[in-house]
Short mmCIF file of C-alpha atoms and ligand atoms in Angstrom, two decimals:
data_model
loop_
_atom_site.label_atom_id
_atom_site.label_comp_id
_atom_site.label_asym_id
_atom_site.label_seq_id
_atom_site.Cartn_x
_atom_site.Cartn_y
_atom_site.Cartn_z
CA UNK A 1 0.62 33.43 -62.55
CA UNK A 2 -1.32 30.19 -62.93
CA UNK A 3 -3.95 29.97 -65.64
CA UNK A 4 -7.54 29.66 -64.53
CA UNK A 5 -9.42 26.43 -65.32
CA UNK A 6 -13.18 25.97 -65.00
CA UNK A 7 -15.29 22.88 -65.57
CA UNK A 8 -18.54 21.32 -64.46
CA UNK A 9 -20.67 18.20 -64.46
CA UNK A 10 -24.45 17.93 -64.45
CA UNK A 11 -25.97 16.20 -61.39
CA UNK A 12 -28.34 14.32 -63.65
CA UNK A 13 -27.55 10.78 -62.51
CA UNK A 14 -24.74 8.72 -61.09
CA UNK A 15 -21.28 9.48 -62.39
CA UNK A 16 -19.79 6.90 -64.71
CA UNK A 17 -16.38 5.83 -65.88
CA UNK A 18 -16.63 8.19 -68.89
CA UNK A 19 -16.95 11.19 -66.58
CA UNK A 20 -13.97 9.99 -64.59
CA UNK A 21 -11.65 9.11 -67.49
CA UNK A 22 -12.74 11.94 -69.80
CA UNK A 23 -12.85 14.69 -67.21
CA UNK A 24 -12.34 14.32 -63.44
CA UNK A 25 -9.09 12.36 -63.37
CA UNK A 26 -7.43 15.09 -65.47
CA UNK A 27 -8.76 17.82 -63.19
CA UNK A 28 -7.28 15.97 -60.24
CA UNK A 29 -3.92 15.29 -61.91
CA UNK A 30 -3.53 18.91 -63.03
CA UNK A 31 -4.94 20.75 -60.04
CA UNK A 32 -1.55 22.07 -58.93
CA UNK A 33 -0.99 23.65 -62.37
CA UNK A 34 -4.08 25.85 -62.40
CA UNK A 35 -6.25 28.14 -60.40
CA UNK A 36 -9.19 25.75 -60.38
CA UNK A 37 -12.94 26.24 -60.29
CA UNK A 38 -15.19 23.16 -60.44
CA UNK A 39 -18.92 23.43 -60.44
CA UNK A 40 -21.92 21.15 -59.97
CA UNK A 41 -24.06 22.57 -62.77
CA UNK A 42 -27.48 21.93 -61.27
CA UNK A 43 -29.30 24.37 -63.54
CA UNK A 44 -28.12 22.37 -66.54
CA UNK A 45 -29.71 19.25 -65.06
CA UNK A 46 -33.25 20.72 -65.18
CA UNK A 47 -33.43 21.26 -68.93
CA UNK A 48 -35.01 17.82 -69.34
CA UNK A 49 -37.63 16.08 -67.18
CA UNK A 50 -36.40 15.28 -63.68
CA UNK A 51 -37.47 14.45 -60.14
CA UNK A 52 -36.72 17.24 -57.58
CA UNK A 53 -35.94 14.87 -54.68
CA UNK A 54 -33.57 12.89 -56.89
CA UNK A 55 -31.84 16.05 -58.10
CA UNK A 56 -31.28 17.19 -54.50
CA UNK A 57 -29.66 13.82 -53.77
CA UNK A 58 -27.57 13.84 -56.96
CA UNK A 59 -26.12 17.27 -56.18
CA UNK A 60 -24.73 16.06 -52.87
CA UNK A 61 -23.50 12.81 -54.36
CA UNK A 62 -21.63 14.69 -57.06
CA UNK A 63 -19.88 17.03 -54.60
CA UNK A 64 -18.94 13.99 -52.51
CA UNK A 65 -17.50 12.30 -55.60
CA UNK A 66 -15.51 15.39 -56.60
CA UNK A 67 -13.81 15.20 -53.22
CA UNK A 68 -13.52 11.41 -53.19
CA UNK A 69 -11.86 11.44 -56.62
CA UNK A 70 -9.19 13.71 -55.16
CA UNK A 71 -10.12 17.33 -55.81
CA UNK A 72 -8.57 19.28 -52.96
CA UNK A 73 -10.69 22.17 -51.64
CA UNK A 74 -7.48 24.01 -50.78
CA UNK A 75 -6.52 24.07 -54.45
CA UNK A 76 -9.96 24.22 -56.03
CA UNK A 77 -13.05 26.32 -55.49
CA UNK A 78 -15.94 23.85 -55.52
CA UNK A 79 -19.51 25.11 -55.65
CA UNK A 80 -23.05 24.54 -56.89
CA UNK A 81 -24.05 26.70 -59.87
CA UNK A 82 -27.39 27.90 -58.48
CA UNK A 83 -25.68 29.21 -55.34
CA UNK A 84 -24.22 32.01 -57.49
CA UNK A 85 -27.26 33.60 -59.19
CA UNK A 86 -25.13 35.63 -61.61
CA UNK A 87 -24.76 32.50 -63.79
CA UNK A 88 -28.39 32.83 -64.88
CA UNK A 89 -28.23 36.61 -65.12
CA UNK A 90 -25.26 36.41 -67.48
CA UNK A 91 -26.89 33.56 -69.41
CA UNK A 92 -29.88 35.79 -70.14
CA UNK A 93 -27.64 38.60 -71.33
CA UNK A 94 -25.77 36.16 -73.59
CA UNK A 95 -28.97 34.67 -74.97
CA UNK A 96 -29.79 38.19 -76.23
CA UNK A 97 -26.62 38.37 -78.33
CA UNK A 98 -26.47 34.73 -79.46
CA UNK A 99 -28.02 34.00 -82.86
CA UNK A 100 -30.56 31.14 -82.94
CA UNK A 101 -28.55 29.72 -85.83
CA UNK A 102 -25.52 29.14 -83.57
CA UNK A 103 -27.61 27.28 -81.01
CA UNK A 104 -29.42 25.25 -83.67
CA UNK A 105 -26.10 23.87 -84.89
CA UNK A 106 -25.19 22.25 -81.55
CA UNK A 107 -25.02 18.49 -82.08
CA UNK A 108 -25.94 17.70 -78.47
CA UNK A 109 -29.18 19.67 -78.88
CA UNK A 110 -29.94 17.86 -82.12
CA UNK A 111 -29.34 14.46 -80.48
CA UNK A 112 -31.29 15.19 -77.31
CA UNK A 113 -34.25 16.78 -79.05
CA UNK A 114 -34.57 14.04 -81.66
CA UNK A 115 -38.11 12.73 -81.76
CA UNK A 116 -39.31 15.26 -79.16
CA UNK A 117 -39.85 18.21 -81.50
CA UNK A 118 -42.28 20.74 -79.99
CA UNK A 119 -41.95 19.14 -76.54
CA UNK A 120 -38.33 20.24 -76.12
CA UNK A 121 -37.85 22.93 -73.46
CA UNK A 122 -36.54 26.35 -74.41
CA UNK A 123 -33.88 25.73 -71.74
CA UNK A 124 -32.46 22.75 -73.60
CA UNK A 125 -32.05 24.98 -76.64
CA UNK A 126 -30.41 27.91 -74.80
CA UNK A 127 -28.30 25.60 -72.58
CA UNK A 128 -25.03 26.60 -74.35
CA UNK A 129 -25.63 30.25 -73.38
CA UNK A 130 -25.76 29.17 -69.73
CA UNK A 131 -22.63 27.10 -70.20
CA UNK A 132 -20.91 30.12 -71.79
CA UNK A 133 -21.93 32.16 -68.73
CA UNK A 134 -20.42 29.53 -66.41
CA UNK A 135 -17.10 29.74 -68.20
CA UNK A 136 -16.89 33.46 -68.99
CA UNK A 137 -18.10 34.74 -65.62
CA UNK A 138 -14.74 33.68 -64.17
CA UNK A 139 -12.59 34.93 -67.09
CA UNK A 140 -11.55 31.32 -67.62
CA UNK A 141 -8.60 30.50 -69.85
CA UNK A 142 -8.89 26.71 -70.05
CA UNK A 143 -11.85 24.36 -69.91
CA UNK A 144 -10.90 20.70 -69.39
CA UNK A 145 -13.73 18.52 -70.75
CA UNK A 146 -14.44 15.32 -72.65
CA UNK A 147 -14.63 15.51 -76.41
CA UNK A 148 -18.43 15.82 -76.49
CA UNK A 149 -18.22 19.31 -74.95
CA UNK A 150 -15.73 20.80 -77.41
CA UNK A 151 -18.43 22.38 -79.56
CA UNK A 152 -20.03 24.06 -76.53
CA UNK A 153 -16.72 25.51 -75.35
CA UNK A 154 -16.06 26.83 -78.84
CA UNK A 155 -19.48 28.44 -78.79
CA UNK A 156 -18.61 30.10 -75.47
CA UNK A 157 -15.53 31.49 -77.18
CA UNK A 158 -17.64 32.79 -80.08
CA UNK A 159 -20.05 34.45 -77.63
CA UNK A 160 -17.12 36.09 -75.80
CA UNK A 161 -15.77 37.38 -79.09
CA UNK A 162 -19.14 38.73 -80.17
CA UNK A 163 -19.66 40.41 -76.79
CA UNK A 164 -16.21 42.01 -76.93
CA UNK A 165 -16.92 43.22 -80.46
CA UNK A 166 -20.30 44.72 -79.52
CA UNK A 167 -19.48 46.24 -76.13
CA UNK A 168 -15.68 46.44 -75.89
CA UNK A 169 -13.03 44.09 -74.45
CA UNK A 170 -14.68 42.39 -71.49
CA UNK A 171 -14.10 38.65 -71.64
CA UNK A 172 -11.08 36.37 -71.82
CA UNK A 173 -11.43 33.91 -74.73
CA UNK A 174 -11.50 30.34 -73.32
CA UNK A 175 -9.95 27.22 -74.88
CA UNK A 176 -11.18 23.65 -74.54
CA UNK A 177 -8.57 21.19 -73.22
CA UNK A 178 -9.23 17.64 -74.34
CA UNK A 179 -7.01 14.66 -73.62
CA UNK A 180 -6.72 12.07 -76.33
CA UNK A 181 -6.83 8.82 -74.36
CA UNK A 182 -10.39 7.89 -73.38
CA UNK A 183 -11.74 11.33 -74.30
CA UNK A 184 -14.86 9.50 -75.41
CA UNK A 185 -15.71 6.35 -73.47
CA UNK A 186 -18.45 4.39 -75.21
CA UNK A 187 -21.38 2.36 -73.82
CA UNK A 188 -20.59 -1.25 -72.93
CA UNK A 189 -23.88 -2.42 -74.43
CA UNK A 190 -23.51 -0.33 -77.58
CA UNK A 191 -19.99 0.90 -78.37
CA UNK A 192 -21.28 3.27 -81.06
CA UNK A 193 -22.93 5.47 -78.40
CA UNK A 194 -21.00 7.45 -75.79
CA UNK A 195 -21.37 6.27 -72.21
CA UNK A 196 -23.95 8.58 -70.64
CA UNK A 197 -25.91 9.00 -67.44
CA UNK A 198 -29.24 8.77 -69.16
CA UNK A 199 -29.21 5.29 -70.72
CA UNK A 200 -32.04 2.98 -69.65
CA UNK A 201 -29.98 -0.21 -70.16
CA UNK A 202 -28.48 -1.97 -67.11
CA UNK A 203 -25.35 -2.85 -68.96
CA UNK A 204 -24.54 0.52 -70.48
CA UNK A 205 -22.14 2.22 -68.10
CA UNK A 206 -19.92 1.55 -65.09
CA UNK A 207 -20.97 3.75 -62.18
CA UNK A 208 -18.19 5.14 -59.99
CA UNK A 209 -20.04 3.71 -57.00
CA UNK A 210 -20.80 0.30 -58.55
CA UNK A 211 -19.69 -2.60 -56.30
CA UNK A 212 -16.80 -4.72 -57.65
CA UNK A 213 -18.99 -7.74 -58.43
CA UNK A 214 -21.30 -5.60 -60.55
CA UNK A 215 -18.34 -4.06 -62.39
CA UNK A 216 -17.05 -7.54 -63.23
CA UNK A 217 -20.45 -8.67 -64.39
CA UNK A 218 -21.01 -5.64 -66.61
CA UNK A 219 -17.59 -5.96 -68.22
CA UNK A 220 -18.01 -9.69 -68.80
CA UNK A 221 -21.13 -8.87 -70.82
CA UNK A 222 -19.65 -5.99 -72.78
CA UNK A 223 -20.30 -6.10 -76.52
CA UNK A 224 -17.26 -7.15 -78.58
CA UNK A 225 -17.23 -8.81 -82.02
CA UNK A 226 -16.68 -12.18 -83.66
CA UNK A 227 -12.99 -11.70 -84.41
CA UNK A 228 -10.16 -13.02 -82.25
CA UNK A 229 -7.11 -10.77 -82.08
CA UNK A 230 -6.95 -8.01 -79.49
CA UNK A 231 -5.66 -4.89 -81.24
CA UNK A 232 -6.52 -1.17 -81.29
CA UNK A 233 -8.72 -0.81 -84.35
CA UNK A 234 -11.40 1.88 -84.49
CA UNK A 235 -13.36 -0.23 -86.99
CA UNK A 236 -14.01 -2.65 -84.10
CA UNK A 237 -15.65 -0.27 -81.64
CA UNK A 238 -16.38 -2.76 -78.83
CA UNK A 239 -12.83 -4.04 -78.45
CA UNK A 240 -11.40 -0.59 -79.15
CA UNK A 241 -13.45 0.87 -76.30
CA UNK A 242 -12.32 -1.79 -73.80
CA UNK A 243 -8.70 -1.34 -74.86
CA UNK A 244 -8.94 2.44 -74.57
CA UNK A 245 -10.24 2.15 -71.01
CA UNK A 246 -7.40 -0.30 -70.30
CA UNK A 247 -4.90 2.18 -71.74
CA UNK A 248 -6.25 5.08 -69.69
CA UNK A 249 -6.13 3.13 -66.44
CA UNK A 250 -2.84 1.27 -66.96
CA UNK A 251 -0.89 4.15 -68.47
CA UNK A 252 0.69 1.64 -70.88
CA UNK A 253 1.23 2.29 -74.60
CA UNK A 254 -0.94 0.66 -77.27
CA UNK A 255 2.01 -1.54 -78.31
CA UNK A 256 2.58 -2.80 -74.77
CA UNK A 257 -1.09 -3.59 -74.36
CA UNK A 258 -1.35 -5.42 -77.69
CA UNK A 259 1.75 -7.45 -76.76
CA UNK A 260 0.23 -8.30 -73.37
CA UNK A 261 -2.93 -9.66 -74.99
CA UNK A 262 -1.29 -11.38 -77.96
CA UNK A 263 -2.72 -14.90 -78.28
CA UNK A 264 -5.23 -14.31 -75.48
CA UNK A 265 -9.02 -14.17 -75.71
CA UNK A 266 -11.75 -11.67 -74.89
CA UNK A 267 -12.45 -13.31 -71.52
CA UNK A 268 -8.90 -12.47 -70.44
CA UNK A 269 -9.23 -8.88 -71.71
CA UNK A 270 -12.47 -8.40 -69.80
CA UNK A 271 -11.08 -9.99 -66.63
CA UNK A 272 -7.84 -7.97 -66.65
CA UNK A 273 -9.78 -4.80 -67.39
CA UNK A 274 -12.16 -5.52 -64.51
CA UNK A 275 -9.15 -5.83 -62.17
CA UNK A 276 -7.90 -2.41 -63.26
CA UNK A 277 -11.30 -0.73 -62.99
CA UNK A 278 -11.96 -2.19 -59.54
CA UNK A 279 -8.49 -1.17 -58.33
CA UNK A 280 -9.07 2.39 -59.55
CA UNK A 281 -12.56 2.75 -58.08
CA UNK A 282 -12.22 1.01 -54.72
CA UNK A 283 -10.21 3.79 -53.04
CA UNK A 284 -12.63 6.39 -54.43
CA UNK A 285 -15.57 4.44 -53.04
CA UNK A 286 -13.89 4.13 -49.67
CA UNK A 287 -13.22 7.89 -49.45
CA UNK A 288 -16.77 8.56 -50.59
CA UNK A 289 -18.15 6.48 -47.71
CA UNK A 290 -16.00 8.38 -45.22
CA UNK A 291 -16.96 11.79 -46.61
CA UNK A 292 -20.67 11.14 -46.70
CA UNK A 293 -20.63 10.06 -43.08
CA UNK A 294 -19.76 13.71 -42.24
CA UNK A 295 -22.09 15.79 -44.43
CA UNK A 296 -21.22 19.09 -42.65
CA UNK A 297 -17.80 18.96 -44.24
CA UNK A 298 -19.37 19.01 -47.71
CA UNK A 299 -21.51 22.04 -46.80
CA UNK A 300 -18.43 23.84 -45.54
CA UNK A 301 -16.49 23.17 -48.72
CA UNK A 302 -19.37 24.52 -50.83
CA UNK A 303 -19.80 27.64 -48.72
CA UNK A 304 -16.07 28.35 -48.88
CA UNK A 305 -16.17 28.04 -52.69
CA UNK A 306 -18.87 30.70 -52.98
CA UNK A 307 -17.04 33.11 -50.65
CA UNK A 308 -13.81 32.75 -52.61
CA UNK A 309 -15.47 33.31 -55.97
CA UNK A 310 -17.59 36.30 -54.98
CA UNK A 311 -15.01 39.03 -55.81
CA UNK A 312 -14.41 37.58 -59.27
CA UNK A 313 -18.15 37.38 -59.98
CA UNK A 314 -18.73 40.97 -58.82
CA UNK A 315 -15.86 42.29 -60.92
CA UNK A 316 -17.16 40.68 -64.13
CA UNK A 317 -20.80 41.56 -63.56
CA UNK A 318 -20.17 45.19 -62.61
CA UNK A 319 -18.34 45.64 -65.87
CA UNK A 320 -20.90 43.70 -67.96
CA UNK A 321 -23.91 45.61 -66.58
CA UNK A 322 -22.14 48.89 -67.26
CA UNK A 323 -20.93 48.24 -70.81
CA UNK A 324 -24.35 46.87 -71.78
CA UNK A 325 -25.98 50.10 -70.58
CA UNK A 326 -27.94 48.47 -67.77
CA UNK A 327 -26.27 50.67 -65.15
P1 LIG B 401 -21.91 15.21 -68.27
O1 LIG B 401 -22.05 13.83 -67.73
O2 LIG B 401 -22.52 15.34 -69.63
O3 LIG B 401 -22.33 16.29 -67.30
O4 LIG B 401 -20.35 15.42 -68.52
C1 LIG B 401 -19.42 15.80 -67.54
C2 LIG B 401 -18.00 15.72 -68.08
O5 LIG B 401 -17.68 14.35 -68.39
C3 LIG B 401 -17.77 16.51 -69.37
O6 LIG B 401 -16.45 17.04 -69.35
C4 LIG B 401 -17.90 15.48 -70.44
O7 LIG B 401 -17.19 15.81 -71.60
C5 LIG B 401 -17.30 14.24 -69.76
N1 LIG B 401 -17.91 13.02 -70.30
C6 LIG B 401 -19.22 12.68 -70.25
N2 LIG B 401 -19.44 11.49 -70.85
C7 LIG B 401 -18.22 11.07 -71.30
C8 LIG B 401 -17.77 9.92 -72.00
N3 LIG B 401 -18.61 8.94 -72.35
N4 LIG B 401 -16.46 9.81 -72.29
C9 LIG B 401 -15.59 10.78 -71.93
N5 LIG B 401 -15.94 11.91 -71.27
C10 LIG B 401 -17.24 12.06 -70.95
N1 LIG B 402 -22.51 20.93 -70.57
C1 LIG B 402 -21.55 20.19 -69.83
C2 LIG B 402 -21.86 18.69 -69.98
O1 LIG B 402 -22.92 18.30 -70.33
C3 LIG B 402 -21.53 20.54 -68.36
C4 LIG B 402 -21.16 21.96 -68.18
C5 LIG B 402 -21.98 23.00 -67.88
C6 LIG B 402 -19.85 22.51 -68.30
N2 LIG B 402 -21.29 24.16 -67.78
C7 LIG B 402 -19.98 23.90 -68.03
C8 LIG B 402 -18.60 21.97 -68.60
C9 LIG B 402 -18.89 24.76 -68.08
C10 LIG B 402 -17.50 22.85 -68.66
C11 LIG B 402 -17.65 24.22 -68.39
O2 LIG B 402 -20.98 17.91 -69.74
#
């Protein structure tokens, strides 16, 4: 029996290289090993201010990119979170057994709410309960994510444990799966901040759909430092970030990469890295163009995902409603 893997991405902006290297490429590489469920978590994208028409567009773009990156709908159930309303039902039930203290400790909440104070939505605060519902609804064993999501997956595990303790064995306890290379890709403009969809700067991230010339330009402007040698050193976050991306895309060891760049300058590093990034993204962009020219295919894939998942959802929810005394 294959283990079940679940993961998701918020359709809150264009996907970037961090999403690809930290998450999607591993889902693609490992899809034959698992029973896979990948979600476009649209209800997570509305916890902060957003534009409805843009969200609608982003949802479709994200599904198209899942497919273009190589997720195979024969091996993976792909769907949009809000198409299965039990996610929010279960999230409410979880929010009733999750202490405020647990949610208040989430570093992502602390970062995102900084400076906003009373303006922050209740949804941003309870977001991890919805994420726990996403994972636990499917009795997921493994959750492949980038490093930033580890704390949320651990919280989902704590919620599962608390639920099982209160109402009897109901949920499988999930584990985060985090790869070490490029688990945290940093911003090109500021290598002390993780690459994210929400940055206002033009030179922050590389979009998966960025044209090659733009990719080259962004990399040529990436922040480095005033030293010369090109070595993996975490104390030099700019160079370290570029080298980590190089390592993830080339598959070479740190020693091989350092030897390759010995005696060379930052311009060479940025140029060679741009070649690798462009070579990795061009086929994805080509498939994306083909897929989006036939939008019915995307609708079909999504509908098929929901049909396949329905029995699993019903089994979990029938049990949950009963043990909680709702039925
Ligand atoms: P998000 O963009 O926050 O919806 O994240 C979707 C997935 O991409 C999650 O598994 C994240 O952990 C991963 N991810 C997001 N940003 C990065 C990053 N800068 N480096 C590595 N992984 C990331
Ligand atoms: N919170 C995750 C992020 O910001 C996205 C997400 C929502 C997710 N539900 C999930 C990831 C369930 C893994 C499993 O990246």
